[in-house]
mmCIF file of C-alpha atoms in Angstrom:
data_model
loop_
_atom_site.group_PDB
_atom_site.id
_atom_site.type_symbol
_atom_site.label_atom_id
_atom_site.label_comp_id
_atom_site.label_asym_id
_atom_site.label_seq_id
_atom_site.Cartn_x
_atom_site.Cartn_y
_atom_site.Cartn_z
ATOM 1 C CA MET E 25 7.995 6.669 7.803
ATOM 2 C CA GLU E 26 10.799 5.960 10.219
ATOM 3 C CA ARG E 27 14.228 7.535 10.167
ATOM 4 C CA SER E 28 15.786 6.675 13.506
ATOM 5 C CA ARG E 29 15.321 3.015 14.354
ATOM 6 C CA ASP E 30 17.289 0.028 13.106
ATOM 7 C CA VAL E 31 15.547 -2.629 11.039
ATOM 8 C CA CYS E 32 15.179 -5.539 13.424
ATOM 9 C CA VAL E 33 12.963 -8.533 12.758
ATOM 10 C CA VAL E 34 12.438 -10.961 15.599
ATOM 11 C CA VAL E 35 11.945 -14.251 13.802
ATOM 12 C CA ALA E 36 10.287 -16.026 16.691
ATOM 13 C CA VAL E 37 7.651 -13.325 16.995
ATOM 14 C CA LEU E 38 6.885 -13.429 13.288
ATOM 15 C CA MET E 39 6.548 -17.200 13.438
ATOM 16 C CA LEU E 40 4.123 -16.847 16.322
ATOM 17 C CA CYS E 41 2.090 -14.238 14.453
ATOM 18 C CA SER E 42 2.070 -16.430 11.378
ATOM 19 C CA MET E 43 0.627 -19.260 13.451
ATOM 20 C CA MET E 44 -1.968 -16.902 14.887
ATOM 21 C CA VAL E 45 -3.235 -15.584 11.573
ATOM 22 C CA ARG E 46 -3.108 -18.737 9.452
ATOM 23 C CA THR E 47 -6.235 -20.428 10.642
ATOM 24 C CA ALA E 48 -7.569 -21.182 7.148
ATOM 25 C CA SER E 49 -6.139 -23.250 4.325
ATOM 26 C CA PRO E 50 -3.768 -21.222 2.122
ATOM 27 C CA MET E 51 -6.194 -20.740 -0.765
ATOM 28 C CA SER E 52 -9.632 -21.455 0.675
ATOM 29 C CA MET E 53 -12.353 -19.796 -1.408
ATOM 30 C CA PRO E 54 -14.962 -17.881 0.623
ATOM 31 C CA GLU E 55 -18.542 -19.128 0.536
ATOM 32 C CA ALA E 56 -19.716 -15.653 -0.371
ATOM 33 C CA GLU E 57 -18.146 -12.296 -1.096
ATOM 34 C CA ASN E 58 -17.688 -9.954 1.852
ATOM 35 C CA SER E 59 -20.768 -7.862 2.544
ATOM 36 C CA ASN E 60 -20.611 -4.198 3.440
ATOM 37 C CA GLU E 61 -22.235 -5.000 6.778
ATOM 38 C CA GLU E 62 -19.131 -6.968 7.807
ATOM 39 C CA LEU E 63 -16.696 -4.163 7.102
ATOM 40 C CA ARG E 64 -16.854 -1.986 10.168
ATOM 41 C CA GLY E 65 -17.342 -3.530 13.578
ATOM 42 C CA SER E 66 -14.972 -0.811 14.645
ATOM 43 C CA LEU E 67 -14.266 2.682 15.871
ATOM 44 C CA LEU E 68 -13.769 3.973 12.331
ATOM 45 C CA ALA E 69 -17.084 3.634 10.514
ATOM 46 C CA ASN E 70 -16.113 5.800 7.542
ATOM 47 C CA GLY E 71 -17.015 3.409 4.704
ATOM 48 C CA LEU E 72 -13.655 4.004 2.990
ATOM 49 C CA GLY E 73 -11.066 1.561 1.668
ATOM 50 C CA LEU E 74 -13.400 -1.046 0.190
ATOM 51 C CA THR E 75 -10.497 -1.697 -2.166
ATOM 52 C CA PRO E 76 -6.832 -0.830 -1.501
ATOM 53 C CA GLN E 77 -6.143 2.883 -1.831
ATOM 54 C CA MET E 78 -4.455 4.178 -4.974
ATOM 55 C CA GLY E 79 -2.658 7.446 -5.487
ATOM 56 C CA TRP E 80 0.683 9.140 -4.885
ATOM 57 C CA ASN E 81 2.814 10.088 -1.883
ATOM 58 C CA SER E 82 5.588 12.678 -1.821
ATOM 59 C CA TRP E 83 8.121 11.025 0.493
ATOM 60 C CA ASN E 84 9.976 8.387 -1.553
ATOM 61 C CA HIS E 85 11.059 10.821 -4.241
ATOM 62 C CA PHE E 86 10.917 14.272 -2.677
ATOM 63 C CA ASN E 87 11.475 13.655 1.055
ATOM 64 C CA CYS E 88 11.199 17.086 2.707
ATOM 65 C CA LYS E 89 11.648 18.979 -0.573
ATOM 66 C CA VAL E 90 7.935 19.288 -1.215
ATOM 67 C CA ASP E 91 5.844 22.395 -1.808
ATOM 68 C CA GLU E 92 2.484 23.423 -3.178
ATOM 69 C CA LYS E 93 3.876 23.700 -6.719
ATOM 70 C CA VAL E 94 4.930 20.044 -6.651
ATOM 71 C CA ILE E 95 1.535 19.003 -5.310
ATOM 72 C CA LYS E 96 -0.403 20.970 -7.926
ATOM 73 C CA GLU E 97 1.775 19.749 -10.758
ATOM 74 C CA THR E 98 1.442 16.173 -9.517
ATOM 75 C CA ALA E 99 -2.345 16.487 -9.490
ATOM 76 C CA ASP E 100 -2.208 17.895 -13.011
ATOM 77 C CA ALA E 101 0.025 15.031 -14.155
ATOM 78 C CA LEU E 102 -2.205 12.333 -12.678
ATOM 79 C CA VAL E 103 -5.103 13.727 -14.667
ATOM 80 C CA SER E 104 -3.321 14.515 -17.946
ATOM 81 C CA SER E 105 -1.548 11.127 -18.043
ATOM 82 C CA GLY E 106 -4.788 9.213 -17.518
ATOM 83 C CA LEU E 107 -3.569 7.694 -14.248
ATOM 84 C CA ALA E 108 -6.393 9.317 -12.299
ATOM 85 C CA LYS E 109 -8.958 7.488 -14.439
ATOM 86 C CA LEU E 110 -7.214 4.223 -13.550
ATOM 87 C CA GLY E 111 -7.831 4.875 -9.837
ATOM 88 C CA TYR E 112 -4.828 6.912 -8.678
ATOM 89 C CA ILE E 113 -6.902 9.528 -6.886
ATOM 90 C CA TYR E 114 -5.098 10.344 -3.628
ATOM 91 C CA VAL E 115 -2.439 13.077 -3.738
ATOM 92 C CA ASN E 116 -0.704 12.732 -0.374
ATOM 93 C CA ILE E 117 1.621 15.278 1.212
ATOM 94 C CA ASP E 118 4.020 13.494 3.532
ATOM 95 C CA ASP E 119 6.227 15.066 6.223
ATOM 96 C CA CYS E 120 7.619 18.629 6.430
ATOM 97 C CA TRP E 121 4.549 20.637 5.351
ATOM 98 C CA ALA E 122 3.989 22.626 8.593
ATOM 99 C CA GLU E 123 5.789 25.251 10.629
ATOM 100 C CA MET E 124 7.709 24.017 13.662
ATOM 101 C CA HIS E 125 5.413 25.810 16.078
ATOM 102 C CA ARG E 126 1.634 26.019 16.398
ATOM 103 C CA ASP E 127 -0.253 29.316 16.487
ATOM 104 C CA ALA E 128 -1.463 31.007 19.674
ATOM 105 C CA LYS E 129 -4.572 28.782 19.726
ATOM 106 C CA GLY E 130 -2.570 25.606 19.243
ATOM 107 C CA ASN E 131 -3.446 25.103 15.574
ATOM 108 C CA LEU E 132 -1.051 23.638 13.017
ATOM 109 C CA LEU E 133 0.306 26.200 10.574
ATOM 110 C CA PRO E 134 1.203 25.374 6.960
ATOM 111 C CA LYS E 135 4.816 26.310 6.263
ATOM 112 C CA ASN E 136 4.707 29.752 4.690
ATOM 113 C CA SER E 137 7.857 29.236 2.619
ATOM 114 C CA THR E 138 6.534 26.129 0.851
ATOM 115 C CA PHE E 139 2.742 26.285 1.187
ATOM 116 C CA PRO E 140 2.050 30.035 1.132
ATOM 117 C CA SER E 141 -1.506 29.637 -0.164
ATOM 118 C CA GLY E 142 -2.407 27.334 2.712
ATOM 119 C CA ILE E 143 -3.659 23.761 2.698
ATOM 120 C CA LYS E 144 -7.339 24.672 2.220
ATOM 121 C CA ALA E 145 -6.596 26.384 -1.093
ATOM 122 C CA LEU E 146 -4.445 23.440 -2.131
ATOM 123 C CA ALA E 147 -7.236 21.005 -1.276
ATOM 124 C CA ASP E 148 -9.660 23.083 -3.341
ATOM 125 C CA TYR E 149 -7.278 22.889 -6.298
ATOM 126 C CA VAL E 150 -6.808 19.115 -5.987
ATOM 127 C CA HIS E 151 -10.565 18.603 -5.599
ATOM 128 C CA SER E 152 -11.186 20.689 -8.725
ATOM 129 C CA LYS E 153 -9.216 18.040 -10.621
ATOM 130 C CA GLY E 154 -11.495 15.283 -9.307
ATOM 131 C CA LEU E 155 -8.793 14.043 -6.928
ATOM 132 C CA LYS E 156 -8.414 13.799 -3.146
ATOM 133 C CA LEU E 157 -5.790 15.400 -0.912
ATOM 134 C CA GLY E 158 -3.931 13.550 1.815
ATOM 135 C CA ILE E 159 -1.783 14.903 4.634
ATOM 136 C CA TYR E 160 0.627 13.585 7.242
ATOM 137 C CA SER E 161 0.945 13.763 11.003
ATOM 138 C CA ASP E 162 2.368 11.697 13.844
ATOM 139 C CA ALA E 163 1.224 10.070 17.089
ATOM 140 C CA GLY E 164 4.110 11.778 18.883
ATOM 141 C CA LYS E 165 5.402 15.173 19.916
ATOM 142 C CA PHE E 166 7.136 15.689 16.556
ATOM 143 C CA THR E 167 6.945 14.086 13.138
ATOM 144 C CA CYS E 168 9.783 11.845 11.964
ATOM 145 C CA SER E 169 11.668 14.704 10.271
ATOM 146 C CA LYS E 170 11.435 16.691 13.521
ATOM 147 C CA THR E 171 10.646 19.763 11.430
ATOM 148 C CA MET E 172 7.013 20.071 12.563
ATOM 149 C CA PRO E 173 4.792 19.137 15.508
ATOM 150 C CA GLY E 174 3.062 15.806 15.858
ATOM 151 C CA SER E 175 -0.555 15.433 16.908
ATOM 152 C CA LEU E 176 -0.064 13.735 20.284
ATOM 153 C CA SER E 177 -2.370 15.509 22.787
ATOM 154 C CA HIS E 178 -3.804 17.592 19.901
ATOM 155 C CA GLU E 179 -5.765 14.845 18.168
ATOM 156 C CA GLU E 180 -9.230 16.422 18.186
ATOM 157 C CA GLN E 181 -7.946 19.862 17.323
ATOM 158 C CA ASP E 182 -5.858 18.580 14.421
ATOM 159 C CA ALA E 183 -8.608 16.304 13.117
ATOM 160 C CA LYS E 184 -10.995 19.264 13.025
ATOM 161 C CA THR E 185 -8.328 21.348 11.282
ATOM 162 C CA PHE E 186 -7.786 18.653 8.657
ATOM 163 C CA ALA E 187 -11.535 18.366 8.072
ATOM 164 C CA SER E 188 -11.929 22.133 7.782
ATOM 165 C CA TRP E 189 -9.220 22.190 5.126
ATOM 166 C CA GLY E 190 -10.958 19.459 3.118
ATOM 167 C CA ILE E 191 -8.412 16.715 3.772
ATOM 168 C CA ASP E 192 -9.399 13.234 2.560
ATOM 169 C CA TYR E 193 -6.547 11.060 3.859
ATOM 170 C CA LEU E 194 -4.301 11.029 6.916
ATOM 171 C CA LYS E 195 -1.028 9.119 7.155
ATOM 172 C CA TYR E 196 -0.220 8.879 10.861
ATOM 173 C CA ASP E 197 3.370 8.091 11.864
ATOM 174 C CA ASN E 198 4.929 6.867 15.123
ATOM 175 C CA CYS E 199 8.056 8.939 15.805
ATOM 176 C CA TYR E 200 8.911 10.836 19.016
ATOM 177 C CA ASN E 201 6.028 9.290 20.929
ATOM 178 C CA ASP E 202 5.625 9.251 24.693
ATOM 179 C CA GLY E 203 6.391 5.562 25.138
ATOM 180 C CA THR E 204 2.784 4.424 25.403
ATOM 181 C CA LYS E 205 1.682 1.621 23.111
ATOM 182 C CA PRO E 206 0.326 2.350 19.627
ATOM 183 C CA THR E 207 -2.855 0.569 20.707
ATOM 184 C CA VAL E 208 -3.359 3.422 23.163
ATOM 185 C CA ARG E 209 -2.318 6.376 20.985
ATOM 186 C CA TYR E 210 -3.769 5.499 17.570
ATOM 187 C CA PRO E 211 -7.422 4.999 18.624
ATOM 188 C CA VAL E 212 -7.387 8.528 20.053
ATOM 189 C CA MET E 213 -6.945 9.893 16.542
ATOM 190 C CA THR E 214 -9.507 7.408 15.229
ATOM 191 C CA ARG E 215 -12.130 8.836 17.573
ATOM 192 C CA ALA E 216 -11.088 12.368 16.684
ATOM 193 C CA LEU E 217 -11.513 11.692 12.989
ATOM 194 C CA THR E 218 -14.967 10.198 13.475
ATOM 195 C CA LYS E 219 -16.049 13.438 15.186
ATOM 196 C CA ALA E 220 -14.380 15.763 12.668
ATOM 197 C CA GLY E 221 -17.367 15.897 10.323
ATOM 198 C CA ARG E 222 -15.646 14.565 7.187
ATOM 199 C CA PRO E 223 -14.768 11.035 6.036
ATOM 200 C CA ILE E 224 -10.968 10.793 6.164
ATOM 201 C CA PHE E 225 -9.066 7.663 5.139
ATOM 202 C CA PHE E 226 -6.897 6.714 8.131
ATOM 203 C CA SER E 227 -3.513 5.165 7.268
ATOM 204 C CA LEU E 228 -1.690 3.848 10.334
ATOM 205 C CA CYS E 229 2.092 3.997 10.067
ATOM 206 C CA GLU E 230 3.544 2.434 13.208
ATOM 207 C CA TRP E 231 6.014 0.287 11.213
ATOM 208 C CA GLY E 232 4.569 -3.046 12.296
ATOM 209 C CA ASP E 233 6.007 -2.610 15.806
ATOM 210 C CA LEU E 234 3.041 -4.013 17.702
ATOM 211 C CA HIS E 235 1.730 -6.111 14.783
ATOM 212 C CA PRO E 236 -1.048 -3.657 13.787
ATOM 213 C CA ALA E 237 -2.590 -6.229 11.451
ATOM 214 C CA LEU E 238 -3.858 -7.907 14.621
ATOM 215 C CA TRP E 239 -5.747 -4.788 15.799
ATOM 216 C CA GLY E 240 -5.684 -2.243 12.985
ATOM 217 C CA PHE E 241 -9.035 -3.084 11.375
ATOM 218 C CA LYS E 242 -10.922 -1.501 14.269
ATOM 219 C CA VAL E 243 -8.736 1.600 14.164
ATOM 220 C CA GLY E 244 -7.791 2.452 10.570
ATOM 221 C CA ASN E 245 -8.282 1.728 6.891
ATOM 222 C CA SER E 246 -4.722 0.439 6.381
ATOM 223 C CA TRP E 247 -1.728 -0.290 8.565
ATOM 224 C CA ARG E 248 1.974 -0.453 7.853
ATOM 225 C CA THR E 249 3.278 -3.944 8.507
ATOM 226 C CA THR E 250 6.971 -3.156 7.986
ATOM 227 C CA ASN E 251 9.765 -0.634 8.225
ATOM 228 C CA ASP E 252 10.422 1.750 5.336
ATOM 229 C CA ILE E 253 11.068 0.365 1.877
ATOM 230 C CA SER E 254 14.267 1.241 0.000
ATOM 231 C CA ASP E 255 14.572 1.389 -3.765
ATOM 232 C CA ASN E 256 16.397 -1.906 -4.258
ATOM 233 C CA TRP E 257 15.563 -5.554 -4.964
ATOM 234 C CA ASN E 258 16.497 -6.994 -1.567
ATOM 235 C CA SER E 259 14.595 -4.359 0.410
ATOM 236 C CA MET E 260 11.495 -4.802 -1.711
ATOM 237 C CA LEU E 261 11.511 -8.584 -1.268
ATOM 238 C CA SER E 262 12.137 -8.442 2.479
ATOM 239 C CA ILE E 263 9.243 -5.996 2.867
ATOM 240 C CA ILE E 264 6.723 -8.091 0.942
ATOM 241 C CA ASP E 265 7.841 -11.247 2.796
ATOM 242 C CA LEU E 266 7.071 -9.619 6.147
ATOM 243 C CA ASN E 267 3.752 -8.314 4.875
ATOM 244 C CA GLU E 268 2.681 -11.760 3.656
ATOM 245 C CA VAL E 269 2.637 -13.120 7.204
ATOM 246 C CA TYR E 270 -0.563 -11.176 7.865
ATOM 247 C CA ALA E 271 -2.435 -12.074 4.660
ATOM 248 C CA ASP E 272 -5.483 -13.522 6.430
ATOM 249 C CA LEU E 273 -6.136 -10.230 8.210
ATOM 250 C CA ALA E 274 -6.559 -7.991 5.155
ATOM 251 C CA ARG E 275 -10.100 -7.395 3.905
ATOM 252 C CA PRO E 276 -12.311 -4.693 2.414
ATOM 253 C CA GLY E 277 -12.129 -1.686 4.702
ATOM 254 C CA GLY E 278 -8.672 -2.514 6.102
ATOM 255 C CA TRP E 279 -5.449 -3.445 4.285
ATOM 256 C CA ASN E 280 -1.918 -4.553 5.070
ATOM 257 C CA ASP E 281 0.476 -1.831 3.922
ATOM 258 C CA PRO E 282 4.070 -2.781 2.966
ATOM 259 C CA ASP E 283 4.902 0.888 2.195
ATOM 260 C CA MET E 284 4.752 3.008 -0.941
ATOM 261 C CA LEU E 285 5.829 1.912 -4.402
ATOM 262 C CA GLU E 286 9.361 2.633 -5.612
ATOM 263 C CA VAL E 287 8.570 2.006 -9.274
ATOM 264 C CA GLY E 288 10.239 4.697 -11.381
ATOM 265 C CA ASN E 289 12.725 6.001 -8.829
ATOM 266 C CA GLY E 290 15.696 4.404 -10.565
ATOM 267 C CA GLY E 291 17.127 1.999 -8.000
ATOM 268 C CA MET E 292 15.858 -1.183 -9.662
ATOM 269 C CA LYS E 293 15.805 -2.556 -13.187
ATOM 270 C CA ASN E 294 12.606 -2.580 -15.207
ATOM 271 C CA ASN E 295 11.965 -6.310 -14.694
ATOM 272 C CA GLU E 296 12.471 -5.837 -10.940
ATOM 273 C CA TYR E 297 9.916 -3.037 -10.935
ATOM 274 C CA ILE E 298 7.487 -5.324 -12.782
ATOM 275 C CA ALA E 299 7.934 -7.900 -10.012
ATOM 276 C CA HIS E 300 7.544 -5.150 -7.388
ATOM 277 C CA PHE E 301 4.268 -3.919 -8.875
ATOM 278 C CA SER E 302 2.972 -7.478 -9.383
ATOM 279 C CA LEU E 303 3.643 -8.478 -5.769
ATOM 280 C CA TRP E 304 2.005 -5.330 -4.392
ATOM 281 C CA ALA E 305 -0.998 -5.848 -6.656
ATOM 282 C CA ILE E 306 -1.592 -9.506 -5.805
ATOM 283 C CA SER E 307 -1.017 -8.745 -2.106
ATOM 284 C CA LYS E 308 -3.861 -6.204 -2.120
ATOM 285 C CA ALA E 309 -1.359 -3.594 -0.962
ATOM 286 C CA PRO E 310 -2.023 0.122 -1.390
ATOM 287 C CA LEU E 311 -0.830 1.275 -4.808
ATOM 288 C CA LEU E 312 0.688 4.597 -3.804
ATOM 289 C CA LEU E 313 3.163 5.853 -6.385
ATOM 290 C CA GLY E 314 6.397 7.176 -4.929
ATOM 291 C CA CYS E 315 8.053 8.546 -8.060
ATOM 292 C CA ASP E 316 7.881 11.903 -9.833
ATOM 293 C CA VAL E 317 4.762 11.413 -11.942
ATOM 294 C CA ARG E 318 5.458 14.687 -13.755
ATOM 295 C CA ASN E 319 8.414 13.027 -15.498
ATOM 296 C CA LEU E 320 7.518 9.409 -16.175
ATOM 297 C CA THR E 321 9.484 7.266 -18.588
ATOM 298 C CA LYS E 322 7.534 5.116 -21.002
ATOM 299 C CA GLU E 323 8.721 2.001 -19.134
ATOM 300 C CA THR E 324 7.509 3.301 -15.774
ATOM 301 C CA PHE E 325 4.179 4.440 -17.190
ATOM 302 C CA ASN E 326 3.594 1.050 -18.801
ATOM 303 C CA ILE E 327 4.085 -0.667 -15.451
ATOM 304 C CA ILE E 328 1.913 1.554 -13.276
ATOM 305 C CA SER E 329 -0.847 1.887 -15.881
ATOM 306 C CA ASN E 330 -1.327 -1.844 -16.501
ATOM 307 C CA GLN E 331 -5.078 -2.124 -16.094
ATOM 308 C CA GLU E 332 -5.085 -5.910 -15.855
ATOM 309 C CA VAL E 333 -2.652 -5.874 -12.939
ATOM 310 C CA ILE E 334 -4.533 -3.022 -11.266
ATOM 311 C CA ALA E 335 -7.759 -5.030 -11.636
ATOM 312 C CA VAL E 336 -6.212 -7.846 -9.585
ATOM 313 C CA ASN E 337 -5.383 -5.374 -6.830
ATOM 314 C CA GLN E 338 -8.829 -3.763 -6.918
ATOM 315 C CA ASP E 339 -10.812 -7.002 -7.177
ATOM 316 C CA SER E 340 -13.994 -6.783 -5.111
ATOM 317 C CA LEU E 341 -13.352 -10.056 -3.269
ATOM 318 C CA GLY E 342 -10.523 -8.340 -1.416
ATOM 319 C CA ILE E 343 -8.494 -11.424 -0.454
ATOM 320 C CA GLN E 344 -4.731 -10.999 -0.152
ATOM 321 C CA ALA E 345 -2.603 -13.566 -1.969
ATOM 322 C CA LYS E 346 -0.153 -15.805 -0.158
ATOM 323 C CA LYS E 347 3.185 -17.388 -0.927
ATOM 324 C CA VAL E 348 1.796 -20.908 -1.282
ATOM 325 C CA ARG E 349 5.066 -22.647 -2.199
ATOM 326 C CA MET E 350 8.762 -21.877 -2.464
ATOM 327 C CA GLU E 351 11.672 -23.965 -3.689
ATOM 328 C CA GLY E 352 14.936 -22.114 -3.271
ATOM 329 C CA ASN E 353 14.611 -18.867 -5.210
ATOM 330 C CA SER E 354 11.443 -19.961 -7.033
ATOM 331 C CA GLU E 355 8.166 -18.906 -5.464
ATOM 332 C CA ILE E 356 4.485 -19.322 -6.213
ATOM 333 C CA TRP E 357 2.118 -16.603 -4.966
ATOM 334 C CA ALA E 358 -1.623 -17.063 -5.452
ATOM 335 C CA GLY E 359 -4.920 -15.654 -4.308
ATOM 336 C CA PRO E 360 -8.597 -15.994 -5.226
ATOM 337 C CA LEU E 361 -10.449 -13.396 -7.276
ATOM 338 C CA SER E 362 -14.131 -12.799 -7.851
ATOM 339 C CA GLY E 363 -15.796 -14.870 -10.554
ATOM 340 C CA ASN E 364 -14.041 -18.036 -9.366
ATOM 341 C CA LYS E 365 -10.747 -16.854 -10.870
ATOM 342 C CA VAL E 366 -7.285 -17.035 -9.299
ATOM 343 C CA ALA E 367 -4.361 -14.621 -9.547
ATOM 344 C CA LEU E 368 -0.945 -16.277 -9.848
ATOM 345 C CA VAL E 369 2.585 -14.871 -9.658
ATOM 346 C CA LEU E 370 5.594 -17.062 -10.452
ATOM 347 C CA LEU E 371 8.522 -15.190 -8.899
ATOM 348 C CA ASN E 372 12.200 -15.789 -9.649
ATOM 349 C CA ARG E 373 14.348 -14.241 -6.925
ATOM 350 C CA ALA E 374 17.549 -15.632 -8.451
ATOM 351 C CA ALA E 375 20.103 -13.988 -10.733
ATOM 352 C CA VAL E 376 19.665 -16.751 -13.333
ATOM 353 C CA PRO E 377 16.575 -17.904 -15.279
ATOM 354 C CA HIS E 378 14.333 -20.514 -13.696
ATOM 355 C CA SER E 379 11.497 -22.727 -14.877
ATOM 356 C CA ILE E 380 8.737 -22.427 -12.261
ATOM 357 C CA THR E 381 5.627 -24.603 -11.918
ATOM 358 C CA GLY E 382 2.444 -23.712 -10.112
ATOM 359 C CA ASN E 383 0.513 -26.825 -9.122
ATOM 360 C CA TRP E 384 -3.248 -26.710 -8.738
ATOM 361 C CA ASP E 385 -3.171 -28.385 -5.322
ATOM 362 C CA ASP E 386 -0.879 -25.603 -4.040
ATOM 363 C CA ILE E 387 -2.917 -22.858 -5.645
ATOM 364 C CA GLY E 388 -6.282 -24.171 -4.442
ATOM 365 C CA ILE E 389 -7.752 -25.244 -7.776
ATOM 366 C CA PRO E 390 -9.439 -28.678 -8.061
ATOM 367 C CA GLU E 391 -6.890 -31.109 -9.447
ATOM 368 C CA ASN E 392 -8.626 -32.034 -12.709
ATOM 369 C CA SER E 393 -9.771 -28.507 -13.593
ATOM 370 C CA VAL E 394 -9.103 -27.247 -17.101
ATOM 371 C CA ILE E 395 -7.731 -23.735 -16.825
ATOM 372 C CA GLU E 396 -7.456 -20.820 -19.226
ATOM 373 C CA ALA E 397 -4.480 -18.594 -18.389
ATOM 374 C CA ARG E 398 -4.297 -14.887 -19.136
ATOM 375 C CA ASP E 399 -0.781 -13.384 -19.091
ATOM 376 C CA VAL E 400 -1.492 -9.929 -17.678
ATOM 377 C CA TRP E 401 1.900 -8.445 -18.625
ATOM 378 C CA GLU E 402 1.829 -9.752 -22.194
ATOM 379 C CA HIS E 403 -1.909 -8.930 -22.407
ATOM 380 C CA LYS E 404 -2.729 -12.218 -24.069
ATOM 381 C CA THR E 405 -4.643 -15.384 -23.291
ATOM 382 C CA LEU E 406 -2.432 -18.428 -23.743
ATOM 383 C CA GLU E 407 -3.568 -20.931 -26.387
ATOM 384 C CA THR E 408 -2.669 -23.898 -24.188
ATOM 385 C CA ARG E 409 -5.314 -25.162 -21.768
ATOM 386 C CA PHE E 410 -3.747 -26.293 -18.521
ATOM 387 C CA VAL E 411 -4.628 -29.268 -16.317
ATOM 388 C CA GLY E 412 -2.928 -29.898 -12.985
ATOM 389 C CA ASN E 413 -0.299 -27.179 -13.249
ATOM 390 C CA LEU E 414 1.187 -24.314 -15.221
ATOM 391 C CA THR E 415 4.900 -23.972 -15.959
ATOM 392 C CA ALA E 416 6.684 -20.870 -17.217
ATOM 393 C CA ASN E 417 10.272 -19.811 -17.806
ATOM 394 C CA VAL E 418 10.984 -16.749 -15.684
ATOM 395 C CA GLU E 419 13.866 -14.355 -16.264
ATOM 396 C CA PRO E 420 16.227 -13.374 -13.397
ATOM 397 C CA HIS E 421 14.773 -11.005 -10.798
ATOM 398 C CA CYS E 422 11.420 -11.079 -12.531
ATOM 399 C CA CYS E 423 8.036 -12.743 -12.490
ATOM 400 C CA LYS E 424 5.218 -14.025 -14.624
ATOM 401 C CA MET E 425 1.699 -13.029 -13.612
ATOM 402 C CA PHE E 426 -1.482 -14.779 -14.722
ATOM 403 C CA VAL E 427 -5.193 -14.712 -14.085
ATOM 404 C CA LEU E 428 -6.446 -18.290 -14.135
ATOM 405 C CA LYS E 429 -10.028 -19.071 -15.172
ATOM 406 C CA PRO E 430 -11.619 -22.527 -14.934
ATOM 407 C CA ILE E 431 -13.313 -23.556 -18.183
ATOM 408 C CA GLY E 432 -13.950 -27.216 -17.509
#
């Protein structure tokens, strides 16, 4: 989360980073699936994040207006709606949960007006539902809202506090820091978490300032690659474009994070939210809901509960898709899946319909392969068998998403 800095993308730097990370062909299939032994040559040997994290975060919808009632009701809703069974297991409190000052021993204090029962009791409640509780802090003097202390110079103490409360996830922001580089400040919390006595998913949120995809795997389980998302079409697309630059650096145990989902918050049309969810899924991004899951519309629920799209995101191969071709406002995104399958998104960024073709040589499929295509939004396997390419008509500000399977 970032509230105070302007969005500024230095194109030359991104081009350089793109050159640095794109050492393989766009759609090269791995010789073997990643083994667990490869996951953690790092400071953070917690065994978490073998697939992108799924759950909910309070910030996008509630901002600072969050309390223990909201958290409990959200946990209840994830279970009663069936979303928890689909993998949405993290219930993450974002900023504004603590008092402005620490106690006499320097410990963080839950805000009495909004979390009167304390965080430990809240964690017990969330755990009783079969879910996990996440919390928020900052690698600075204050958090981004400046309503509570950050963890700078209190890393070990706060990590032990979080572990004692039963916290399962830490989102760690970058506001009001001391001017030292994130590569100095963030590993301090990593070490603190490893000594805290409890596995805690570590989500780095330094906004992509120092290109954390280049160093984040040794420090955390995911890393923000961008500034904050806004609930509109242009923001969503700009965010996923920036995230795509680092596709080669995502893998089981560590994921590129283009920020939480906006699906259901009302700023985009339904077809735009379908494109949003599809792009996050194929990009192996965290699927962290940012809406009020206590009051879901049927349209929103149908998007976020699509098991076929979720399966692409959670595929064990763990390879992030890339934008393999673009012609004006028509784009082809593709990435390999386990079982020799390929996920494909045909994206229409334009305000008018487009016919979009994905060619096998762009996608990474042998040219003469016969392909069976499963439309994961229509939940049907197409009768046509495709050779060389697949073409689909795509509505404005929307996409088509397929899982491609070679059959000959």
